[in-house]
Tab-separated table of N, CA, C and O in Angstrom:
chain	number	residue	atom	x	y	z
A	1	UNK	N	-61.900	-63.322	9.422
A	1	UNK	CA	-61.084	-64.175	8.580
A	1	UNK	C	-61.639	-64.152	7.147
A	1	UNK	O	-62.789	-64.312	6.739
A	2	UNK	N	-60.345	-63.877	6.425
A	2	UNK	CA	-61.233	-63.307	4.437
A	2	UNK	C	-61.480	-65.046	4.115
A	2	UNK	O	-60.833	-65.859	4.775
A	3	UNK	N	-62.226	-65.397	3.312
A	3	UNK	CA	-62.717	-66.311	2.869
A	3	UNK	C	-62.995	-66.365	1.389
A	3	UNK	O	-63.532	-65.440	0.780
A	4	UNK	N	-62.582	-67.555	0.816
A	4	UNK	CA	-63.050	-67.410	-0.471
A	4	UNK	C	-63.324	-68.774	-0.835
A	4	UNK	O	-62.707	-69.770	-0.455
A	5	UNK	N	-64.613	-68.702	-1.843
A	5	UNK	CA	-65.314	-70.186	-2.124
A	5	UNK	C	-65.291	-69.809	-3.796
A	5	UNK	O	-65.553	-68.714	-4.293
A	6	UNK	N	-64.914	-71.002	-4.467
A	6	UNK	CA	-64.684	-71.049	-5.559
A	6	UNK	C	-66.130	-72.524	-6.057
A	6	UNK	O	-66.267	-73.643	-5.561
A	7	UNK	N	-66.981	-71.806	-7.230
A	7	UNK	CA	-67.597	-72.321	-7.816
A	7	UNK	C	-68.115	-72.923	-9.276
A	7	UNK	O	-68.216	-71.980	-10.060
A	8	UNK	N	-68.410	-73.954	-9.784
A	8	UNK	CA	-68.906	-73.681	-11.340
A	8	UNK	C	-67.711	-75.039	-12.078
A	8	UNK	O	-67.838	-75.361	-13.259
A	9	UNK	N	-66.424	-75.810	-11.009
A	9	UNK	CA	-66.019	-76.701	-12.071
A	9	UNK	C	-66.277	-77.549	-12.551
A	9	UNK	O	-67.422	-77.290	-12.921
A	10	UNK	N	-66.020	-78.663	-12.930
A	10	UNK	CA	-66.735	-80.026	-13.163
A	10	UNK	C	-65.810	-80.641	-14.225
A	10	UNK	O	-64.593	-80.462	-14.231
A	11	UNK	N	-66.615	-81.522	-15.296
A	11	UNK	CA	-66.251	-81.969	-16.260
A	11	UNK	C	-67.010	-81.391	-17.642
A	11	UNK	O	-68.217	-81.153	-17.693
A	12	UNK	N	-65.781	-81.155	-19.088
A	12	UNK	CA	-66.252	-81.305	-20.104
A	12	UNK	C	-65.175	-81.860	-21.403
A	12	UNK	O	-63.985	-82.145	-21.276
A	13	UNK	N	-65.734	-81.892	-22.251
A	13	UNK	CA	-64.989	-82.204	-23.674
A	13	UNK	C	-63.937	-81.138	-23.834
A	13	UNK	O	-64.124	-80.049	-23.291
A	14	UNK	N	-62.943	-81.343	-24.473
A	14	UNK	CA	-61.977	-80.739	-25.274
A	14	UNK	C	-63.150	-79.652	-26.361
A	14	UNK	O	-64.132	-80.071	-26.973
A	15	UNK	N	-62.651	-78.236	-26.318
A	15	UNK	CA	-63.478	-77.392	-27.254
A	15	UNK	C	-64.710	-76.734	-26.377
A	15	UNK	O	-65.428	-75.847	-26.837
A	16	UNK	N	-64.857	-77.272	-25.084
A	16	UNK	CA	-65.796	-76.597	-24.442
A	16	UNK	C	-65.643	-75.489	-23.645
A	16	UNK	O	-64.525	-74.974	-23.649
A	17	UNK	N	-66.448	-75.029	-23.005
A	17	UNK	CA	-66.633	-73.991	-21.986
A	17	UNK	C	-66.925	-74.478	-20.290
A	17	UNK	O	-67.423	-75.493	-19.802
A	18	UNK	N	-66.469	-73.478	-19.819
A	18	UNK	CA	-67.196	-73.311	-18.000
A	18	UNK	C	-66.752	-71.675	-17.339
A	18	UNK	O	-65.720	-71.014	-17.460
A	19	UNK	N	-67.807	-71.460	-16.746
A	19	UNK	CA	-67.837	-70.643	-15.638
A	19	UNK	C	-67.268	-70.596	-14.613
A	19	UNK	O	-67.984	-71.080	-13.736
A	20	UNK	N	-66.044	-70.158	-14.128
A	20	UNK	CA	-65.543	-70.104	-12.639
A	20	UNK	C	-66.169	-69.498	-12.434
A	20	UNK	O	-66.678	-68.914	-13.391
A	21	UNK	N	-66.666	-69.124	-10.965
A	21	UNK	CA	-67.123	-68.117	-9.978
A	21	UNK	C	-66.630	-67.775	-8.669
A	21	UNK	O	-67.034	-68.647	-7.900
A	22	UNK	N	-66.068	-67.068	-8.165
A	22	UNK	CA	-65.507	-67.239	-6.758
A	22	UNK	C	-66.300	-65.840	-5.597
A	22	UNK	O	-66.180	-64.624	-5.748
A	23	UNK	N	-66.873	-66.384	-4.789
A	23	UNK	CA	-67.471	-65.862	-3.753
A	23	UNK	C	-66.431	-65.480	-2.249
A	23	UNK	O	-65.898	-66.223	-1.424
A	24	UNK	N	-66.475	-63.839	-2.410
A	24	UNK	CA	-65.240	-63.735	-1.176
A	24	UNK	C	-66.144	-63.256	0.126
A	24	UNK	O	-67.308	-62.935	-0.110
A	25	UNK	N	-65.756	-63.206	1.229
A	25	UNK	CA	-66.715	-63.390	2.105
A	25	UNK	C	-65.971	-62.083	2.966
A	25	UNK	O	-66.437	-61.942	4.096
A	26	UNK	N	-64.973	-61.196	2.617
A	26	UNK	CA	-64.180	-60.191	3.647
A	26	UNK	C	-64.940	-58.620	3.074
A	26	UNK	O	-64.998	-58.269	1.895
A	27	UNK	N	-65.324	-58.060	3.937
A	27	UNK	CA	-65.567	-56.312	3.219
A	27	UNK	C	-63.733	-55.993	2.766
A	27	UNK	O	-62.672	-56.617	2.807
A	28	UNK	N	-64.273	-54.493	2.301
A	28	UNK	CA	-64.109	-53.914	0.890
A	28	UNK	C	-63.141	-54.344	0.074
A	28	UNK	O	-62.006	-53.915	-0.134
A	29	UNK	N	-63.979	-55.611	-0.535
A	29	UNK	CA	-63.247	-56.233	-1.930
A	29	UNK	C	-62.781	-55.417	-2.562
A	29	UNK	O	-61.585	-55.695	-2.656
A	30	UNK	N	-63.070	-54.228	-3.261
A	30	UNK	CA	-62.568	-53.588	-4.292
A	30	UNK	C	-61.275	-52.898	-4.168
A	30	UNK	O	-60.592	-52.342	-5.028
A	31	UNK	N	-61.034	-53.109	-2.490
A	31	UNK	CA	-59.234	-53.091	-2.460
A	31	UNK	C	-58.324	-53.994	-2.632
A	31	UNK	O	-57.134	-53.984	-2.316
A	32	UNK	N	-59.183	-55.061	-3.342
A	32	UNK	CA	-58.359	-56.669	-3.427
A	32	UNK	C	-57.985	-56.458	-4.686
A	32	UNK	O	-58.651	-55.644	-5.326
A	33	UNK	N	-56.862	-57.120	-5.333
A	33	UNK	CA	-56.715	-57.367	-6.802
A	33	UNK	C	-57.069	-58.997	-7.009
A	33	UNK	O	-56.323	-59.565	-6.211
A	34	UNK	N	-57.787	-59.912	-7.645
A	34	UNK	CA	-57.951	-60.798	-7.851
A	34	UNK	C	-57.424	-62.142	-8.860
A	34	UNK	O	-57.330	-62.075	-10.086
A	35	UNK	N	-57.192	-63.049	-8.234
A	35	UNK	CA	-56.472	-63.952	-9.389
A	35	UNK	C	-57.120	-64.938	-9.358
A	35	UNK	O	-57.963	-65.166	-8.490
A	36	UNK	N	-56.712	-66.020	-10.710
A	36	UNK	CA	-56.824	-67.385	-10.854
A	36	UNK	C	-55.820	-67.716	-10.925
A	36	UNK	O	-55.024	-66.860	-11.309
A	37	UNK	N	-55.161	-69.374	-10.550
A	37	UNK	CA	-54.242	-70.144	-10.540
A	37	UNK	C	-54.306	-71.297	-10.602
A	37	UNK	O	-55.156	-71.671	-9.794
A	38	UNK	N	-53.871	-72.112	-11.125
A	38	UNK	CA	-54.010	-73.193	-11.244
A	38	UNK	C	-52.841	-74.397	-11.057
A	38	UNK	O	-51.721	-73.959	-11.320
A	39	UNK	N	-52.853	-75.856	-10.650
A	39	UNK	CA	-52.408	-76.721	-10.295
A	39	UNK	C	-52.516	-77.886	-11.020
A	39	UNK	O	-53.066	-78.886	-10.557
A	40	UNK	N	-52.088	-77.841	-11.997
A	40	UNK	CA	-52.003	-79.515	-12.808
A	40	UNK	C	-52.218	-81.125	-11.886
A	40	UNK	O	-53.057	-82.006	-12.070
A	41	UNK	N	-51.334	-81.057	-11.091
A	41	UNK	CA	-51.307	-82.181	-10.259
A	41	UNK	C	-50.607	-81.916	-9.231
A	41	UNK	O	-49.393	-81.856	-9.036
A	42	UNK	N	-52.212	-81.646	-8.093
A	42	UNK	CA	-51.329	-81.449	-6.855
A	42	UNK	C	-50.609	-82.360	-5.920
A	42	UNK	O	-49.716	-82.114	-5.109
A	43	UNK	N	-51.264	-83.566	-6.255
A	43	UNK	CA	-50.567	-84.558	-5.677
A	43	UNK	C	-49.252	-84.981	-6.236
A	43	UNK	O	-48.648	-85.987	-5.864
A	44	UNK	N	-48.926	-84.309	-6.975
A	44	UNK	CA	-47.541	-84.983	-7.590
A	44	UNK	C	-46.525	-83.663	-7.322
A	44	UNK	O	-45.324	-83.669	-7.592
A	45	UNK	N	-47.192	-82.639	-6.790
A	45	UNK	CA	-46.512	-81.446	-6.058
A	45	UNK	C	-45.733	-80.351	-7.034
A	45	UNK	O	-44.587	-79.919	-6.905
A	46	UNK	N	-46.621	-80.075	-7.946
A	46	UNK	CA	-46.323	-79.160	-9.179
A	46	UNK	C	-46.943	-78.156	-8.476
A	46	UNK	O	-48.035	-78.211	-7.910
A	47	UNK	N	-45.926	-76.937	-8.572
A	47	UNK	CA	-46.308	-75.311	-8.332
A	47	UNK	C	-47.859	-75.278	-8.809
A	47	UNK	O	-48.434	-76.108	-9.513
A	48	UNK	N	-48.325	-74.211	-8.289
A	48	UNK	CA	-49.276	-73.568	-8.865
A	48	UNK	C	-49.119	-72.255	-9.576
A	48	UNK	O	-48.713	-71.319	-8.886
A	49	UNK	N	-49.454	-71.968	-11.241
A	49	UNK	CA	-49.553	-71.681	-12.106
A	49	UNK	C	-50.127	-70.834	-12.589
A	49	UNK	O	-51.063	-71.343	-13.205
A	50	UNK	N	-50.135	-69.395	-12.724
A	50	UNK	CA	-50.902	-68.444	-12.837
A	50	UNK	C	-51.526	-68.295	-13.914
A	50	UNK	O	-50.980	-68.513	-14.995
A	51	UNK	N	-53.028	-67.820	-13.785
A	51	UNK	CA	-53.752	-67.958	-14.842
A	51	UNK	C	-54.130	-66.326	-15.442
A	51	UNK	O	-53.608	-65.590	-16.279
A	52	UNK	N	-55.215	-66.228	-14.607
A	52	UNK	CA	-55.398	-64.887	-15.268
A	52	UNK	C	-55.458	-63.886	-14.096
A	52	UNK	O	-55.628	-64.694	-13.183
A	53	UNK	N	-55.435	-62.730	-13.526
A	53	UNK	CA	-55.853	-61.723	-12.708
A	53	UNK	C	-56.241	-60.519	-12.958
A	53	UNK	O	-55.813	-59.956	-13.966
A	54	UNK	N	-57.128	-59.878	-12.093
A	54	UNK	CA	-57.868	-58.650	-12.469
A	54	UNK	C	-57.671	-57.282	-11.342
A	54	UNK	O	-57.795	-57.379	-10.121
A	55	UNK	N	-57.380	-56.178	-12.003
A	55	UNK	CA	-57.320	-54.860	-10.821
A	55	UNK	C	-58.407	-54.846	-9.771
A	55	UNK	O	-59.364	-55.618	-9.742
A	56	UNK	N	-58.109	-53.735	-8.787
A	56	UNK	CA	-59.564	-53.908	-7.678
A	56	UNK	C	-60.480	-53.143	-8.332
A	56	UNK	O	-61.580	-53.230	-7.787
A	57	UNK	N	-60.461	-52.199	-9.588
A	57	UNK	CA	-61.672	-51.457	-10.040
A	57	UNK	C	-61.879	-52.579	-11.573
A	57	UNK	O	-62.512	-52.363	-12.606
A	58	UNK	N	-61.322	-53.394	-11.290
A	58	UNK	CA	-61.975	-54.083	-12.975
A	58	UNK	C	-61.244	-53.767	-14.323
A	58	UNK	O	-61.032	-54.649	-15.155
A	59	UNK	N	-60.755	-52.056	-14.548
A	59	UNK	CA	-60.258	-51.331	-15.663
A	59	UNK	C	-58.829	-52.537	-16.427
A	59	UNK	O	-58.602	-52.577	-17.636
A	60	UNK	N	-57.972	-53.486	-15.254
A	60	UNK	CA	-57.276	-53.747	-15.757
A	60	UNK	C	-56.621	-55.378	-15.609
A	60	UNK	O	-56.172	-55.847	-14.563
A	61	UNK	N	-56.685	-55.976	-16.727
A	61	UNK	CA	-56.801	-57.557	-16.408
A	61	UNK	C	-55.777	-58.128	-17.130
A	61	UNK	O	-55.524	-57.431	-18.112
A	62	UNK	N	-54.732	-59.604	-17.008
A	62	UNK	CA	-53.781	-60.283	-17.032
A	62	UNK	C	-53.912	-61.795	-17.681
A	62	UNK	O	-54.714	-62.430	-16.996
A	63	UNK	N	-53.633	-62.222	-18.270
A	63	UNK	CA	-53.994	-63.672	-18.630
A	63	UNK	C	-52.451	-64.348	-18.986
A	63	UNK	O	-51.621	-63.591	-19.490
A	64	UNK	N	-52.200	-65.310	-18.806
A	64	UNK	CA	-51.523	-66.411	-18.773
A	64	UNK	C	-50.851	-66.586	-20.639
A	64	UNK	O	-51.767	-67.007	-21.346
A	65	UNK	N	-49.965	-66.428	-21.185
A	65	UNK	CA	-49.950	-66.774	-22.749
A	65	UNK	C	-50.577	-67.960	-23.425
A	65	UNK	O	-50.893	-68.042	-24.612
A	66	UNK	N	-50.740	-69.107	-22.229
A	66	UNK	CA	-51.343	-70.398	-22.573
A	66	UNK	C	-52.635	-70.052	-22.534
A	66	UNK	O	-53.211	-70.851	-23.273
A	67	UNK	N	-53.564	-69.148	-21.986
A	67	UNK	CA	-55.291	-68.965	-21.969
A	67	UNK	C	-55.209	-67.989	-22.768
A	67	UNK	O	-56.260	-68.065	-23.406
A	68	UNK	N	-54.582	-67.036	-23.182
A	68	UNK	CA	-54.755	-65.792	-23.605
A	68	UNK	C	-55.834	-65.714	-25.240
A	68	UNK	O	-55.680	-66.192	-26.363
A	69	UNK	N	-56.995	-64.785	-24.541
A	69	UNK	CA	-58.118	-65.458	-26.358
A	69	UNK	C	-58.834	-66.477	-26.073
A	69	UNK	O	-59.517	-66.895	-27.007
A	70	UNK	N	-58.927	-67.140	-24.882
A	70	UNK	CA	-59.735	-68.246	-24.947
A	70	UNK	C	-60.512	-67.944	-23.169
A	70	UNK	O	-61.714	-68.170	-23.035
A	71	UNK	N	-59.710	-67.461	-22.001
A	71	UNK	CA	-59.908	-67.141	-20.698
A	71	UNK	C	-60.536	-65.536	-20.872
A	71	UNK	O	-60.425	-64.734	-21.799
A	72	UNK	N	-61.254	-65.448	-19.523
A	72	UNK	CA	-61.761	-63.962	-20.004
A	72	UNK	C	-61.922	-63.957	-18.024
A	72	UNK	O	-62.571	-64.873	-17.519
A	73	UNK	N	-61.373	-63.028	-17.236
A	73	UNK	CA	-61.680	-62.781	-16.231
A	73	UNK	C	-62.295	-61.318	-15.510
A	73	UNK	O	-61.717	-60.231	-15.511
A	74	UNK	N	-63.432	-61.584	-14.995
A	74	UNK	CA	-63.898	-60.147	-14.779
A	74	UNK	C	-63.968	-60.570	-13.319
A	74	UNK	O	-63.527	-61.612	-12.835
A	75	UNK	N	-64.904	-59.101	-12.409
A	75	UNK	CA	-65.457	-58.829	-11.562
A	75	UNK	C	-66.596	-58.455	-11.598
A	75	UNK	O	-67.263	-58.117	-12.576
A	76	UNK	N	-66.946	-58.513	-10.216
A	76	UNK	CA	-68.045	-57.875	-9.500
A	76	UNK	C	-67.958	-57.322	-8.393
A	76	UNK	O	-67.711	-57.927	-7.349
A	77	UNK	N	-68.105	-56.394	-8.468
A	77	UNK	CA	-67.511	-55.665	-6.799
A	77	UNK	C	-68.654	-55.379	-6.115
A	77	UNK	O	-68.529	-55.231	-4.899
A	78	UNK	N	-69.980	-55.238	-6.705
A	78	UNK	CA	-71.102	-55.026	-5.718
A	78	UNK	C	-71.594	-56.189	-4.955
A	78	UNK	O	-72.302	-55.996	-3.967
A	79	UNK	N	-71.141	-57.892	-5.495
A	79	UNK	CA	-71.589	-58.554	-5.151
A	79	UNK	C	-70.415	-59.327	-4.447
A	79	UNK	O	-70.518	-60.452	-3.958
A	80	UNK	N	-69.235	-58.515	-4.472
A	80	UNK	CA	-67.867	-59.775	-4.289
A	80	UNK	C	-68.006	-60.809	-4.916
A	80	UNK	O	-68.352	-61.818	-4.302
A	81	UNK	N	-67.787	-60.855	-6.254
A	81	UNK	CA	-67.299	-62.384	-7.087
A	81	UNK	C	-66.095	-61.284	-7.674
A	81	UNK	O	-65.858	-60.083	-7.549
A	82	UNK	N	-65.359	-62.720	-8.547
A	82	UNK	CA	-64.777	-62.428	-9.474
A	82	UNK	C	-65.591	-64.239	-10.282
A	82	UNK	O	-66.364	-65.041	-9.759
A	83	UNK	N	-65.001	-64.236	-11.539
A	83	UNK	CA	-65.492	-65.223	-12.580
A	83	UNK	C	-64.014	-65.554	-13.449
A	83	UNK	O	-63.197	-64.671	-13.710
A	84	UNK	N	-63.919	-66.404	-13.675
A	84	UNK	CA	-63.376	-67.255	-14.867
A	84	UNK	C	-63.993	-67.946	-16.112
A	84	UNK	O	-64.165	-69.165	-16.119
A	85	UNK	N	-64.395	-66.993	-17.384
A	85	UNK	CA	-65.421	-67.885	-18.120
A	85	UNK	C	-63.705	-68.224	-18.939
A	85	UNK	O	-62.757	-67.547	-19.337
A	86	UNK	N	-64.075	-69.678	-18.856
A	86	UNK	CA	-63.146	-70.770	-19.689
A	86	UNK	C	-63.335	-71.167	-21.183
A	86	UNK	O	-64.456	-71.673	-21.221
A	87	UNK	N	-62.787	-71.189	-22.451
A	87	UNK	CA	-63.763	-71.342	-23.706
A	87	UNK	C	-62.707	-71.903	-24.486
A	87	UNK	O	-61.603	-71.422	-24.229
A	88	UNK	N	-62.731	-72.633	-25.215
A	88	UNK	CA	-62.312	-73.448	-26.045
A	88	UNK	C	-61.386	-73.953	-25.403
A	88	UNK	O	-60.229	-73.826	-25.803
A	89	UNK	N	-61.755	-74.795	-24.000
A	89	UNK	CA	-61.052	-75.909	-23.231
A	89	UNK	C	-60.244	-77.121	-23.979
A	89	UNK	O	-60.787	-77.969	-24.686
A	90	UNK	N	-59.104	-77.058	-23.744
A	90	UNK	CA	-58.071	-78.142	-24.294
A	90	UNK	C	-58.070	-79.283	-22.535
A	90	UNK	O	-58.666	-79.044	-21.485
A	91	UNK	N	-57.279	-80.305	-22.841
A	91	UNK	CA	-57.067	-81.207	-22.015
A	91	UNK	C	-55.788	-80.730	-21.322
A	91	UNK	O	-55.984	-80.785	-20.108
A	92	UNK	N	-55.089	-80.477	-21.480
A	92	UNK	CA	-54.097	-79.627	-20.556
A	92	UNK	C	-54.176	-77.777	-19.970
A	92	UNK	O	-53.290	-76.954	-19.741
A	93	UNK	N	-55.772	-77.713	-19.896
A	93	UNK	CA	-56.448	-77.011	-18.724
A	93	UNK	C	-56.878	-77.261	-17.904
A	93	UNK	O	-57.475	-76.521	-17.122
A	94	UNK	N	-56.584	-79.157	-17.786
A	94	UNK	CA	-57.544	-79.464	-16.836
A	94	UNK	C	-56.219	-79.631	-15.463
A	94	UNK	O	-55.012	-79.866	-15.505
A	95	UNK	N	-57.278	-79.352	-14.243
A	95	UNK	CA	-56.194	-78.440	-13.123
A	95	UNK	C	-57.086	-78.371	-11.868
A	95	UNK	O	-58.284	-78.628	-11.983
A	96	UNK	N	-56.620	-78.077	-10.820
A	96	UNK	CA	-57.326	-77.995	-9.769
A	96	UNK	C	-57.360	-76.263	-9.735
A	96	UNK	O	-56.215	-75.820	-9.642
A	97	UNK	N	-58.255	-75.363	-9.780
A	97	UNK	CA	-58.373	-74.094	-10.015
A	97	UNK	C	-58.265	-73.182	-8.927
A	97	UNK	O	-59.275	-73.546	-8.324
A	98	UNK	N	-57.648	-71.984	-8.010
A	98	UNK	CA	-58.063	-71.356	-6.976
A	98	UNK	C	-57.862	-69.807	-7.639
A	98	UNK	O	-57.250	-69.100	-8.439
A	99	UNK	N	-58.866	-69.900	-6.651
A	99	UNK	CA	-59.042	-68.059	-6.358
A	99	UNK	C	-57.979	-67.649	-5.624
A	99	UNK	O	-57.320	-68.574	-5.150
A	100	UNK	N	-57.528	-66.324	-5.332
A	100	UNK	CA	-56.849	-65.691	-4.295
A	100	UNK	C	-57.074	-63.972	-4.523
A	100	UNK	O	-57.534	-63.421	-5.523
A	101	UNK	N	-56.538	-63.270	-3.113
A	101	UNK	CA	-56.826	-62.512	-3.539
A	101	UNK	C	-56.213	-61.591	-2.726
A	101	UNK	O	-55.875	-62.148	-1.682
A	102	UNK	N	-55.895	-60.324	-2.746
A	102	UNK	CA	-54.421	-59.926	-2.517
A	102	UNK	C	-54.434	-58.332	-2.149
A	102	UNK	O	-54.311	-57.472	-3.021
A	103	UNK	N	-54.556	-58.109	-1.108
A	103	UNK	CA	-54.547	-56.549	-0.597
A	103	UNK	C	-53.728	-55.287	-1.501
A	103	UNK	O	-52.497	-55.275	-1.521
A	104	UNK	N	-54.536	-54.241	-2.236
A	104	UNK	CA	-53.571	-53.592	-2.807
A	104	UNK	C	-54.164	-52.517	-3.090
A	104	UNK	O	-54.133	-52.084	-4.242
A	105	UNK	N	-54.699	-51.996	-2.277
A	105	UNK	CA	-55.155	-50.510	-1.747
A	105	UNK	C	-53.976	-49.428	-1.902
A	105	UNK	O	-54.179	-48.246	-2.177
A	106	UNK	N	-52.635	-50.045	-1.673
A	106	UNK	CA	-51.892	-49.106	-1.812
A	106	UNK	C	-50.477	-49.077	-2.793
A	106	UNK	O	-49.333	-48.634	-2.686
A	107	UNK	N	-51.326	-49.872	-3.872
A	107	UNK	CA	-50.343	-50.165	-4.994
A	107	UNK	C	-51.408	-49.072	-6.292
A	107	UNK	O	-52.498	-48.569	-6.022
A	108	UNK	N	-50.943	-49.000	-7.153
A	108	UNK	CA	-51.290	-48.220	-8.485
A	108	UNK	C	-52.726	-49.193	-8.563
A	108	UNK	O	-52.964	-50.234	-7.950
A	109	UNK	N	-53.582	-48.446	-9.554
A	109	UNK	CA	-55.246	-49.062	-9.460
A	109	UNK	C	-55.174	-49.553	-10.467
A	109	UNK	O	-56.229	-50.085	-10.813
A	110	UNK	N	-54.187	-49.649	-11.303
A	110	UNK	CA	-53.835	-51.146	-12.605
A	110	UNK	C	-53.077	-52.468	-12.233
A	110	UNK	O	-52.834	-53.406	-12.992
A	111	UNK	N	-52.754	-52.347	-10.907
A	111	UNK	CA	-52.349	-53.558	-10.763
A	111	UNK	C	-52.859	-54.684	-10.248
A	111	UNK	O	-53.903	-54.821	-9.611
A	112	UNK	N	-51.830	-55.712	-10.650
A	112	UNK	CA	-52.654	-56.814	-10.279
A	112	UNK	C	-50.867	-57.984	-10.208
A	112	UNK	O	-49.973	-58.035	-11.053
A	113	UNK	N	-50.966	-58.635	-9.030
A	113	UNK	CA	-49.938	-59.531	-9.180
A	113	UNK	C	-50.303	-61.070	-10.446
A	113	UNK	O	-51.266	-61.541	-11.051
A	114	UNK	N	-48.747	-61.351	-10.262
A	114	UNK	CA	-49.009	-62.586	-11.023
A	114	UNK	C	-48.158	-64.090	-11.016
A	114	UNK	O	-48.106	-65.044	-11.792
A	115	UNK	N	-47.387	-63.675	-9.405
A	115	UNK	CA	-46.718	-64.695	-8.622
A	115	UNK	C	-48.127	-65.298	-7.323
A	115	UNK	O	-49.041	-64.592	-6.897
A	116	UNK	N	-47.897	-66.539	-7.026
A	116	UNK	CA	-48.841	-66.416	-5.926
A	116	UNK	C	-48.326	-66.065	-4.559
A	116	UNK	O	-49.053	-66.191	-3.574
A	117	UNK	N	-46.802	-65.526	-4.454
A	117	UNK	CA	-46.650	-64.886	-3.428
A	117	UNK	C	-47.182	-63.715	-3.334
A	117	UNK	O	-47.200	-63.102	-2.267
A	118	UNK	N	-47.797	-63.151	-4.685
A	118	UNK	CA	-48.389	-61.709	-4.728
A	118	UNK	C	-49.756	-61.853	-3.429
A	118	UNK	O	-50.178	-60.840	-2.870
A	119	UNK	N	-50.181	-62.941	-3.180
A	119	UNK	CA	-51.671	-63.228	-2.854
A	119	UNK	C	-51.500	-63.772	-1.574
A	119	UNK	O	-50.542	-64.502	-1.321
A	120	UNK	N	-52.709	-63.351	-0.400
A	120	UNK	CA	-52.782	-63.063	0.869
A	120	UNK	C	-53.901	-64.004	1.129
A	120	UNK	O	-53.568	-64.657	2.117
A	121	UNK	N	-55.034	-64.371	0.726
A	121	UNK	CA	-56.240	-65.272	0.662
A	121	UNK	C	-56.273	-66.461	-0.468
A	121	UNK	O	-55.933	-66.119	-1.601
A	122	UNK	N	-56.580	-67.563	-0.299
A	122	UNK	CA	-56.113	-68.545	-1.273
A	122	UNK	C	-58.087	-69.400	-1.088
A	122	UNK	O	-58.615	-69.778	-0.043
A	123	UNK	N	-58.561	-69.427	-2.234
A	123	UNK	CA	-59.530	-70.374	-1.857
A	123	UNK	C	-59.119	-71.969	-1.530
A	123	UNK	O	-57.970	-72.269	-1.207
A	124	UNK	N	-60.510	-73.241	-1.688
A	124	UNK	CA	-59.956	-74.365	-1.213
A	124	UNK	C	-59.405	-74.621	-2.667
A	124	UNK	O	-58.246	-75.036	-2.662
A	125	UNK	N	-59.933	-74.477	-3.814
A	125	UNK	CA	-59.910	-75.272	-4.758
A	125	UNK	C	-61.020	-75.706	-5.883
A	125	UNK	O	-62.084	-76.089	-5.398
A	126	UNK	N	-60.942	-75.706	-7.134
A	126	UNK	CA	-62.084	-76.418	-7.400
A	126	UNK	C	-61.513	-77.632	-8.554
A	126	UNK	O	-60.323	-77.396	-8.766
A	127	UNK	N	-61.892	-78.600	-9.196
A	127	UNK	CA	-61.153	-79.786	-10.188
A	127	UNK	C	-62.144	-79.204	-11.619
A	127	UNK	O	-63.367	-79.251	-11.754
A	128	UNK	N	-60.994	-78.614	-12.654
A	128	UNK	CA	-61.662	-79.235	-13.761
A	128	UNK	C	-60.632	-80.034	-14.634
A	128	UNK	O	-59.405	-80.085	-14.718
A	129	UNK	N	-61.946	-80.768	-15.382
A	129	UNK	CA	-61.268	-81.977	-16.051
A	129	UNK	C	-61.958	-81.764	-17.464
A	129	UNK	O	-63.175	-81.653	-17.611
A	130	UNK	N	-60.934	-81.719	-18.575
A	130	UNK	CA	-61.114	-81.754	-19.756
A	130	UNK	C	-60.829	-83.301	-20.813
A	130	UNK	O	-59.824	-84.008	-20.894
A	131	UNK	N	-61.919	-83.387	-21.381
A	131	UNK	CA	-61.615	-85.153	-21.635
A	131	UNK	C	-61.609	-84.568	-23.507
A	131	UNK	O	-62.297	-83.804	-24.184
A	132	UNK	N	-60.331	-85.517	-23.750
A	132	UNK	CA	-60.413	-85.742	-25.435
A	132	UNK	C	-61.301	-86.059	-25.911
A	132	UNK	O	-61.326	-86.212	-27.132
């Protein structure tokens, strides 16, 4: 069973930074394409929101027009992560964050979805909160 643990959210100021990290737990990641997504308020039952995603070799990555210049998403394929470094955090980034991650061994090696029906593994979640 693929697994994925998402790490690194918390709280900060408006103008700040954080580290996503997401730890996948299935062999050969590097046939996965990887995403972030995000959820404003899940309890109030708003879609989840695509953020940024990355190819399974790294060469080719996606960002959201609302992060774009400020989100930066890479990999690691020797270690299975992918990362979300977050940077000049506004208050309407703040979101419940997941990983997912999406079989595509047999799609072109630039792709990467950017629906979350594209995605097959969903982490639990992580909360960040951006304060004025």
């Amino acid at each position: 069973q693929a697994q994925l643990v998402e790490f690194g959210g918390g709280s900060v100021q408006a103008g700040g930074s954080l580290r996503l990290s997401c730890a996948a737990s299935f062999d050969a990641f590097s046939d996965y394409s990887m995403a972030w997504f995000r959820q404003p308020a899940p309890a109030a039952g708003r879609e989840r929101e695509f953020v940024s995603a990355i190819s399974r070799n790294g060469g080719d990555s996606f960002h959201a027009d609302s992060v774009k210049g400020r989100f930066t998403i890479s990999r690691d394929n020797a270690n299975n992560r992918v990362y979300l470094q977050m940077n000049s955090l506004k208050p309407e980034d703040a979101a419940v964050y997941y990983c997912a991650a999406a079989d595509t061994r047999y799609y072109g090696m630039g792709y990467a979805g950017r629906r979350p029906s594209d995605y097959d593994y969903w982490g639990q979640g992580i909360q960040v909160t951006v304060s004025s």
